[in-house]
Amino acid sequence: QVQLAESGGGSVQAGGSLRLSCVASEYSTDRDCLAWFRQGSGSEREGVIAIDSDDEERIADSVKGRFTISRDKAKNTLYLQMNNLKPEDTGMYYCALDLGSYCYSWSLNRPQYFEYWGQGIQVTVSS
């Protein structure tokens, strides 16, 4: 059982930045896809950005040019750098792991493929 724990959320004004982290418990695999999803109030869960074990990235159009993803494999840690934040970026942010698979073009649209999830962390952007 893999455990994921997010940190780094909070409140920021529009145009500001936040960096989220997600620490994973130890696991062993040849391939994986780690992603960030978010869910606003009254909205469905939305895939934001993902990176796999080959460092292939997938990114939603809504955050292109503003959000970047990175990972430190030695520390089992995933990062999300969010710049130029907008009020519509407000929501609960979840890191998720699809163990044994690379990220594909559909990965961000299919949260059901991700077996492991963090508890989520709140990001609030005020105008």
CSV table of N, CA and C in Angstrom, one decimal:
chain,number,residue,atom,x,y,z
A,1,GLN,N,0.9,-1.2,0.0
A,1,GLN,CA,0.0,0.0,0.0
A,1,GLN,C,0.9,1.2,0.0
A,2,VAL,N,0.7,2.1,-1.0
A,2,VAL,CA,1.5,3.3,-1.1
A,2,VAL,C,0.7,4.5,-0.4
A,3,GLN,N,1.4,5.2,0.4
A,3,GLN,CA,0.8,6.4,1.0
A,3,GLN,C,1.3,7.7,0.4
A,4,LEU,N,0.5,8.6,0.2
A,4,LEU,CA,0.8,9.9,-0.4
A,4,LEU,C,0.4,11.0,0.5
A,5,ALA,N,1.3,12.0,0.7
A,5,ALA,CA,0.9,13.1,1.7
A,5,ALA,C,1.3,14.4,1.1
A,6,GLU,N,0.3,15.3,0.8
A,6,GLU,CA,0.6,16.6,0.3
A,6,GLU,C,0.9,17.6,1.3
A,7,SER,N,1.6,18.7,0.9
A,7,SER,CA,1.9,19.8,1.8
A,7,SER,C,2.1,21.0,1.0
A,8,GLY,N,2.0,22.2,1.6
A,8,GLY,CA,2.4,23.4,0.9
A,8,GLY,C,1.2,24.3,0.4
A,9,GLY,N,0.0,23.8,0.7
A,9,GLY,CA,-1.2,24.6,0.3
A,9,GLY,C,-1.3,25.9,1.1
A,10,GLY,N,-2.4,26.7,0.8
A,10,GLY,CA,-2.6,27.9,1.6
A,10,GLY,C,-3.4,28.9,0.8
A,11,SER,N,-3.4,30.1,1.2
A,11,SER,CA,-4.1,31.2,0.6
A,11,SER,C,-3.1,32.2,0.0
A,12,VAL,N,-3.5,32.7,-1.2
A,12,VAL,CA,-2.6,33.6,-1.9
A,12,VAL,C,-3.5,34.5,-2.8
A,13,GLN,N,-3.0,35.7,-3.0
A,13,GLN,CA,-3.7,36.6,-3.9
A,13,GLN,C,-3.4,36.3,-5.4
A,14,ALA,N,-4.3,36.7,-6.2
A,14,ALA,CA,-4.2,36.4,-7.7
A,14,ALA,C,-2.8,37.0,-8.1
A,15,GLY,N,-2.2,36.2,-9.0
A,15,GLY,CA,-0.8,36.6,-9.4
A,15,GLY,C,0.3,36.1,-8.6
A,16,GLY,N,0.0,35.5,-7.4
A,16,GLY,CA,1.0,34.9,-6.6
A,16,GLY,C,1.4,33.5,-6.9
A,17,SER,N,2.2,33.0,-6.1
A,17,SER,CA,2.8,31.6,-6.4
A,17,SER,C,2.6,30.7,-5.1
A,18,LEU,N,2.6,29.4,-5.4
A,18,LEU,CA,2.6,28.4,-4.3
A,18,LEU,C,3.3,27.2,-4.9
A,19,ARG,N,4.0,26.5,-4.0
A,19,ARG,CA,4.6,25.2,-4.3
A,19,ARG,C,4.1,24.1,-3.4
A,20,LEU,N,3.5,23.1,-4.1
A,20,LEU,CA,3.0,22.0,-3.4
A,20,LEU,C,4.0,20.8,-3.4
A,21,SER,N,4.0,20.0,-2.4
A,21,SER,CA,4.9,18.9,-2.4
A,21,SER,C,4.0,17.6,-2.0
A,22,CYS,N,4.4,16.5,-2.5
A,22,CYS,CA,3.7,15.3,-2.2
A,22,CYS,C,4.8,14.2,-2.0
A,23,VAL,N,4.8,13.7,-0.7
A,23,VAL,CA,5.8,12.7,-0.4
A,23,VAL,C,5.1,11.3,-0.4
A,24,ALA,N,5.8,10.4,-1.1
A,24,ALA,CA,5.2,9.0,-1.2
A,24,ALA,C,6.0,8.1,-0.4
A,25,SER,N,5.3,7.1,0.2
A,25,SER,CA,6.0,6.0,0.9
A,25,SER,C,6.8,5.2,-0.1
A,26,GLU,N,7.7,4.4,0.4
A,26,GLU,CA,8.5,3.6,-0.5
A,26,GLU,C,7.7,2.7,-1.4
A,27,TYR,N,8.1,2.6,-2.7
A,27,TYR,CA,7.5,1.6,-3.6
A,27,TYR,C,8.5,1.3,-4.7
A,28,SER,N,8.3,0.2,-5.3
A,28,SER,CA,9.3,-0.2,-6.3
A,28,SER,C,8.5,-0.6,-7.6
A,29,THR,N,8.9,0.1,-8.7
A,29,THR,CA,8.3,-0.2,-10.0
A,29,THR,C,9.2,0.3,-11.1
A,30,ASP,N,9.0,-0.3,-12.3
A,30,ASP,CA,9.8,0.2,-13.5
A,30,ASP,C,9.1,1.4,-14.1
A,31,ARG,N,7.8,1.6,-13.9
A,31,ARG,CA,7.2,2.7,-14.5
A,31,ARG,C,6.1,3.2,-13.6
A,32,ASP,N,5.8,4.4,-13.6
A,32,ASP,CA,4.7,5.0,-12.8
A,32,ASP,C,4.3,6.4,-13.5
A,33,CYS,N,3.2,6.8,-13.1
A,33,CYS,CA,2.7,8.1,-13.5
A,33,CYS,C,2.2,8.8,-12.2
A,34,LEU,N,2.8,9.9,-11.9
A,34,LEU,CA,2.4,10.7,-10.8
A,34,LEU,C,1.7,12.0,-11.3
A,35,ALA,N,0.6,12.3,-10.7
A,35,ALA,CA,-0.2,13.5,-11.2
A,35,ALA,C,-0.7,14.3,-10.1
A,36,TRP,N,-1.1,15.5,-10.5
A,36,TRP,CA,-1.9,16.4,-9.6
A,36,TRP,C,-3.2,16.6,-10.2
A,37,PHE,N,-4.2,16.4,-9.4
A,37,PHE,CA,-5.6,16.7,-9.7
A,37,PHE,C,-6.1,17.8,-8.8
A,38,ARG,N,-7.2,18.4,-9.2
A,38,ARG,CA,-7.8,19.4,-8.3
A,38,ARG,C,-9.3,19.3,-8.4
A,39,GLN,N,-10.0,19.8,-7.4
A,39,GLN,CA,-11.4,19.8,-7.4
A,39,GLN,C,-11.9,21.1,-6.7
A,40,GLY,N,-12.6,21.9,-7.5
A,40,GLY,CA,-13.2,23.1,-6.9
A,40,GLY,C,-14.6,22.8,-6.3
A,41,SER,N,-15.1,23.7,-5.6
A,41,SER,CA,-16.4,23.5,-4.9
A,41,SER,C,-17.5,23.3,-6.0
A,42,GLY,N,-18.2,22.2,-5.9
A,42,GLY,CA,-19.2,21.9,-6.9
A,42,GLY,C,-18.8,21.5,-8.3
A,43,SER,N,-17.5,21.2,-8.4
A,43,SER,CA,-16.9,20.8,-9.7
A,43,SER,C,-16.4,19.3,-9.6
A,44,GLU,N,-16.2,18.8,-10.8
A,44,GLU,CA,-15.7,17.4,-10.8
A,44,GLU,C,-14.1,17.5,-10.7
A,45,ARG,N,-13.6,16.4,-10.3
A,45,ARG,CA,-12.1,16.4,-10.2
A,45,ARG,C,-11.5,16.5,-11.6
A,46,GLU,N,-10.5,17.4,-11.6
A,46,GLU,CA,-9.8,17.8,-12.9
A,46,GLU,C,-8.4,17.4,-12.8
A,47,GLY,N,-7.9,16.8,-13.9
A,47,GLY,CA,-6.4,16.5,-14.0
A,47,GLY,C,-5.7,17.8,-14.4
A,48,VAL,N,-4.6,18.1,-13.7
A,48,VAL,CA,-3.9,19.3,-13.9
A,48,VAL,C,-2.6,19.1,-14.6
A,49,ILE,N,-1.8,18.2,-14.1
A,49,ILE,CA,-0.5,18.0,-14.7
A,49,ILE,C,0.1,16.6,-14.2
A,50,ALA,N,0.9,16.0,-15.0
A,50,ALA,CA,1.4,14.7,-14.6
A,50,ALA,C,2.8,14.5,-15.2
A,51,ILE,N,3.6,13.6,-14.5
A,51,ILE,CA,4.9,13.2,-15.0
A,51,ILE,C,5.1,11.7,-14.7
A,52,ASP,N,5.8,11.1,-15.6
A,52,ASP,CA,6.0,9.6,-15.4
A,52,ASP,C,7.5,9.3,-15.1
A,53,SER,N,7.8,8.1,-15.0
A,53,SER,CA,9.1,7.6,-14.6
A,53,SER,C,10.1,7.9,-15.7
A,54,ASP,N,9.7,8.1,-17.0
A,54,ASP,CA,10.6,8.6,-18.0
A,54,ASP,C,10.6,10.1,-18.2
A,55,ASP,N,10.0,10.8,-17.2
A,55,ASP,CA,10.0,12.2,-17.1
A,55,ASP,C,9.1,12.8,-18.3
A,56,GLU,N,8.2,12.0,-18.8
A,56,GLU,CA,7.3,12.5,-19.8
A,56,GLU,C,6.2,13.3,-19.1
A,57,GLU,N,5.8,14.5,-19.5
A,57,GLU,CA,4.9,15.3,-18.8
A,57,GLU,C,3.6,15.4,-19.7
A,58,ARG,N,2.5,15.5,-18.9
A,58,ARG,CA,1.2,15.9,-19.5
A,58,ARG,C,0.7,17.1,-18.7
A,59,ILE,N,0.1,18.0,-19.4
A,59,ILE,CA,-0.4,19.2,-18.8
A,59,ILE,C,-1.7,19.7,-19.4
A,60,ALA,N,-2.6,20.1,-18.5
A,60,ALA,CA,-3.9,20.7,-18.9
A,60,ALA,C,-3.7,22.0,-19.5
A,61,ASP,N,-4.5,22.3,-20.5
A,61,ASP,CA,-4.4,23.6,-21.2
A,61,ASP,C,-4.6,24.8,-20.2
A,62,SER,N,-5.4,24.6,-19.3
A,62,SER,CA,-5.8,25.7,-18.3
A,62,SER,C,-4.6,26.2,-17.5
A,63,VAL,N,-3.5,25.4,-17.4
A,63,VAL,CA,-2.4,25.7,-16.5
A,63,VAL,C,-1.1,25.8,-17.3
A,64,LYS,N,-1.1,25.6,-18.6
A,64,LYS,CA,0.1,25.7,-19.4
A,64,LYS,C,0.7,27.1,-19.3
A,65,GLY,N,2.0,27.1,-19.1
A,65,GLY,CA,2.8,28.3,-18.9
A,65,GLY,C,2.7,28.9,-17.5
A,66,ARG,N,2.0,28.3,-16.6
A,66,ARG,CA,1.9,28.8,-15.3
A,66,ARG,C,2.3,27.7,-14.2
A,67,PHE,N,2.0,26.5,-14.5
A,67,PHE,CA,2.3,25.4,-13.6
A,67,PHE,C,3.4,24.5,-14.1
A,68,THR,N,4.3,24.1,-13.3
A,68,THR,CA,5.3,23.1,-13.7
A,68,THR,C,5.3,22.0,-12.6
A,69,ILE,N,5.7,20.8,-13.1
A,69,ILE,CA,5.8,19.6,-12.3
A,69,ILE,C,7.2,19.1,-12.3
A,70,SER,N,7.6,18.6,-11.1
A,70,SER,CA,8.9,18.0,-11.1
A,70,SER,C,8.9,16.9,-10.0
A,71,ARG,N,9.9,16.1,-10.0
A,71,ARG,CA,10.0,15.0,-9.0
A,71,ARG,C,11.4,14.8,-8.6
A,72,ASP,N,11.6,14.4,-7.4
A,72,ASP,CA,12.9,14.0,-6.9
A,72,ASP,C,12.8,12.5,-6.5
A,73,LYS,N,13.3,11.7,-7.4
A,73,LYS,CA,13.1,10.2,-7.2
A,73,LYS,C,13.8,9.7,-6.0
A,74,ALA,N,14.9,10.3,-5.6
A,74,ALA,CA,15.7,9.9,-4.5
A,74,ALA,C,14.9,10.2,-3.2
A,75,LYS,N,14.1,11.2,-3.2
A,75,LYS,CA,13.3,11.6,-2.0
A,75,LYS,C,11.8,11.1,-2.1
A,76,ASN,N,11.5,10.4,-3.2
A,76,ASN,CA,10.1,10.0,-3.4
A,76,ASN,C,9.1,11.2,-3.3
A,77,THR,N,9.5,12.3,-3.8
A,77,THR,CA,8.7,13.5,-3.7
A,77,THR,C,8.4,14.1,-5.0
A,78,LEU,N,7.1,14.5,-5.1
A,78,LEU,CA,6.6,15.2,-6.3
A,78,LEU,C,6.3,16.6,-5.9
A,79,TYR,N,6.5,17.5,-6.9
A,79,TYR,CA,6.3,18.9,-6.6
A,79,TYR,C,5.4,19.5,-7.7
A,80,LEU,N,4.7,20.6,-7.3
A,80,LEU,CA,3.9,21.4,-8.2
A,80,LEU,C,4.2,22.8,-7.9
A,81,GLN,N,4.8,23.5,-8.9
A,81,GLN,CA,5.1,24.9,-8.8
A,81,GLN,C,4.0,25.6,-9.5
A,82,MET,N,3.3,26.5,-8.8
A,82,MET,CA,2.1,27.2,-9.4
A,82,MET,C,2.4,28.7,-9.4
A,83,ASN,N,2.5,29.3,-10.6
A,83,ASN,CA,2.8,30.7,-10.7
A,83,ASN,C,1.6,31.4,-11.3
A,84,ASN,N,1.6,32.7,-11.2
A,84,ASN,CA,0.5,33.5,-11.7
A,84,ASN,C,-0.9,32.9,-11.4
A,85,LEU,N,-1.1,32.6,-10.2
A,85,LEU,CA,-2.3,32.0,-9.8
A,85,LEU,C,-3.5,32.8,-10.0
A,86,LYS,N,-4.6,32.2,-10.4
A,86,LYS,CA,-5.9,32.8,-10.7
A,86,LYS,C,-7.0,32.3,-9.7
A,87,PRO,N,-8.0,33.1,-9.5
A,87,PRO,CA,-9.1,32.6,-8.6
A,87,PRO,C,-9.7,31.3,-9.0
A,88,GLU,N,-9.7,31.0,-10.3
A,88,GLU,CA,-10.2,29.7,-10.8
A,88,GLU,C,-9.3,28.6,-10.5
A,89,ASP,N,-8.1,28.8,-10.0
A,89,ASP,CA,-7.3,27.7,-9.5
A,89,ASP,C,-7.6,27.3,-8.1
A,90,THR,N,-8.5,27.9,-7.5
A,90,THR,CA,-8.9,27.5,-6.1
A,90,THR,C,-9.5,26.2,-6.1
A,91,GLY,N,-9.1,25.4,-5.1
A,91,GLY,CA,-9.7,24.0,-4.9
A,91,GLY,C,-8.8,23.2,-4.1
A,92,MET,N,-9.3,21.9,-3.9
A,92,MET,CA,-8.5,20.9,-3.2
A,92,MET,C,-7.6,20.3,-4.2
A,93,TYR,N,-6.3,20.2,-3.9
A,93,TYR,CA,-5.3,19.6,-4.8
A,93,TYR,C,-4.9,18.2,-4.3
A,94,TYR,N,-4.9,17.3,-5.1
A,94,TYR,CA,-4.6,15.9,-4.8
A,94,TYR,C,-3.4,15.4,-5.6
A,95,CYS,N,-2.5,14.7,-5.0
A,95,CYS,CA,-1.5,14.0,-5.8
A,95,CYS,C,-2.0,12.5,-5.9
A,96,ALA,N,-1.7,11.9,-7.0
A,96,ALA,CA,-2.1,10.6,-7.3
A,96,ALA,C,-1.1,9.8,-8.0
A,97,LEU,N,-1.1,8.5,-7.8
A,97,LEU,CA,-0.1,7.6,-8.4
A,97,LEU,C,-0.8,6.5,-9.2
A,98,ASP,N,-0.4,6.4,-10.4
A,98,ASP,CA,-0.8,5.2,-11.3
A,98,ASP,C,0.4,4.3,-11.3
A,99,LEU,N,0.4,3.3,-10.5
A,99,LEU,CA,1.6,2.4,-10.4
A,99,LEU,C,1.6,1.4,-11.5
A,100,GLY,N,2.8,1.3,-12.2
A,100,GLY,CA,3.0,0.3,-13.2
A,100,GLY,C,2.6,0.8,-14.6
A,101,SER,N,2.4,2.1,-14.7
A,101,SER,CA,2.0,2.7,-16.0
A,101,SER,C,2.7,4.0,-16.3
A,102,TYR,N,3.0,4.2,-17.6
A,102,TYR,CA,3.5,5.6,-17.9
A,102,TYR,C,2.2,6.5,-18.0
A,103,CYS,N,2.5,7.8,-18.1
A,103,CYS,CA,1.5,8.8,-18.3
A,103,CYS,C,1.1,8.8,-19.8
A,104,TYR,N,-0.1,8.8,-20.1
A,104,TYR,CA,-0.6,8.8,-21.5
A,104,TYR,C,-1.4,10.1,-21.8
A,105,SER,N,-1.8,10.3,-23.0
A,105,SER,CA,-2.5,11.5,-23.4
A,105,SER,C,-3.8,11.6,-22.6
A,106,TRP,N,-4.4,10.4,-22.2
A,106,TRP,CA,-5.7,10.4,-21.5
A,106,TRP,C,-5.5,10.3,-20.0
A,107,SER,N,-4.4,10.3,-19.5
A,107,SER,CA,-4.2,10.1,-18.1
A,107,SER,C,-4.9,11.1,-17.2
A,108,LEU,N,-4.8,12.4,-17.6
A,108,LEU,CA,-5.4,13.4,-16.8
A,108,LEU,C,-6.9,13.4,-16.9
A,109,ASN,N,-7.5,12.7,-17.9
A,109,ASN,CA,-8.9,12.6,-18.0
A,109,ASN,C,-9.5,11.4,-17.4
A,110,ARG,N,-8.7,10.6,-16.8
A,110,ARG,CA,-9.1,9.3,-16.3
A,110,ARG,C,-8.6,9.1,-14.8
A,111,PRO,N,-9.1,9.8,-13.9
A,111,PRO,CA,-8.6,9.6,-12.5
A,111,PRO,C,-8.8,8.2,-12.0
A,112,GLN,N,-9.8,7.5,-12.5
A,112,GLN,CA,-10.0,6.1,-12.0
A,112,GLN,C,-8.9,5.2,-12.3
A,113,TYR,N,-7.9,5.6,-13.1
A,113,TYR,CA,-6.7,4.7,-13.4
A,113,TYR,C,-5.7,4.9,-12.3
A,114,PHE,N,-5.8,5.9,-11.4
A,114,PHE,CA,-4.9,6.1,-10.4
A,114,PHE,C,-5.3,5.4,-9.1
A,115,GLU,N,-4.5,4.5,-8.7
A,115,GLU,CA,-4.8,3.6,-7.5
A,115,GLU,C,-4.6,4.3,-6.2
A,116,TYR,N,-3.7,5.2,-6.1
A,116,TYR,CA,-3.3,5.8,-4.8
A,116,TYR,C,-3.5,7.3,-4.8
A,117,TRP,N,-4.1,7.8,-3.7
A,117,TRP,CA,-4.4,9.2,-3.6
A,117,TRP,C,-3.9,9.8,-2.3
A,118,GLY,N,-3.5,11.1,-2.3
A,118,GLY,CA,-3.3,11.7,-1.1
A,118,GLY,C,-4.6,12.2,-0.5
A,119,GLN,N,-4.5,12.8,0.7
A,119,GLN,CA,-5.7,13.3,1.4
A,119,GLN,C,-6.2,14.6,0.8
A,120,GLY,N,-5.4,15.3,0.1
A,120,GLY,CA,-5.7,16.6,-0.5
A,120,GLY,C,-5.3,17.7,0.3
A,121,ILE,N,-5.1,18.9,-0.3
A,121,ILE,CA,-4.7,20.1,0.4
A,121,ILE,C,-5.3,21.3,-0.3
A,122,GLN,N,-5.8,22.2,0.5
A,122,GLN,CA,-6.5,23.3,0.0
A,122,GLN,C,-5.6,24.4,-0.6
A,123,VAL,N,-6.0,24.9,-1.8
A,123,VAL,CA,-5.4,26.1,-2.3
A,123,VAL,C,-6.5,27.1,-2.6
A,124,THR,N,-6.3,28.3,-2.1
A,124,THR,CA,-7.3,29.4,-2.2
A,124,THR,C,-6.6,30.6,-2.8
A,125,VAL,N,-7.2,31.1,-4.0
A,125,VAL,CA,-6.6,32.2,-4.6
A,125,VAL,C,-7.7,33.3,-4.6
A,126,SER,N,-7.4,34.4,-4.0
A,126,SER,CA,-8.3,35.5,-3.9
A,126,SER,C,-8.0,36.6,-5.0
A,127,SER,N,-9.1,37.3,-5.4
A,127,SER,CA,-8.9,38.3,-6.4
A,127,SER,C,-8.6,39.6,-5.8
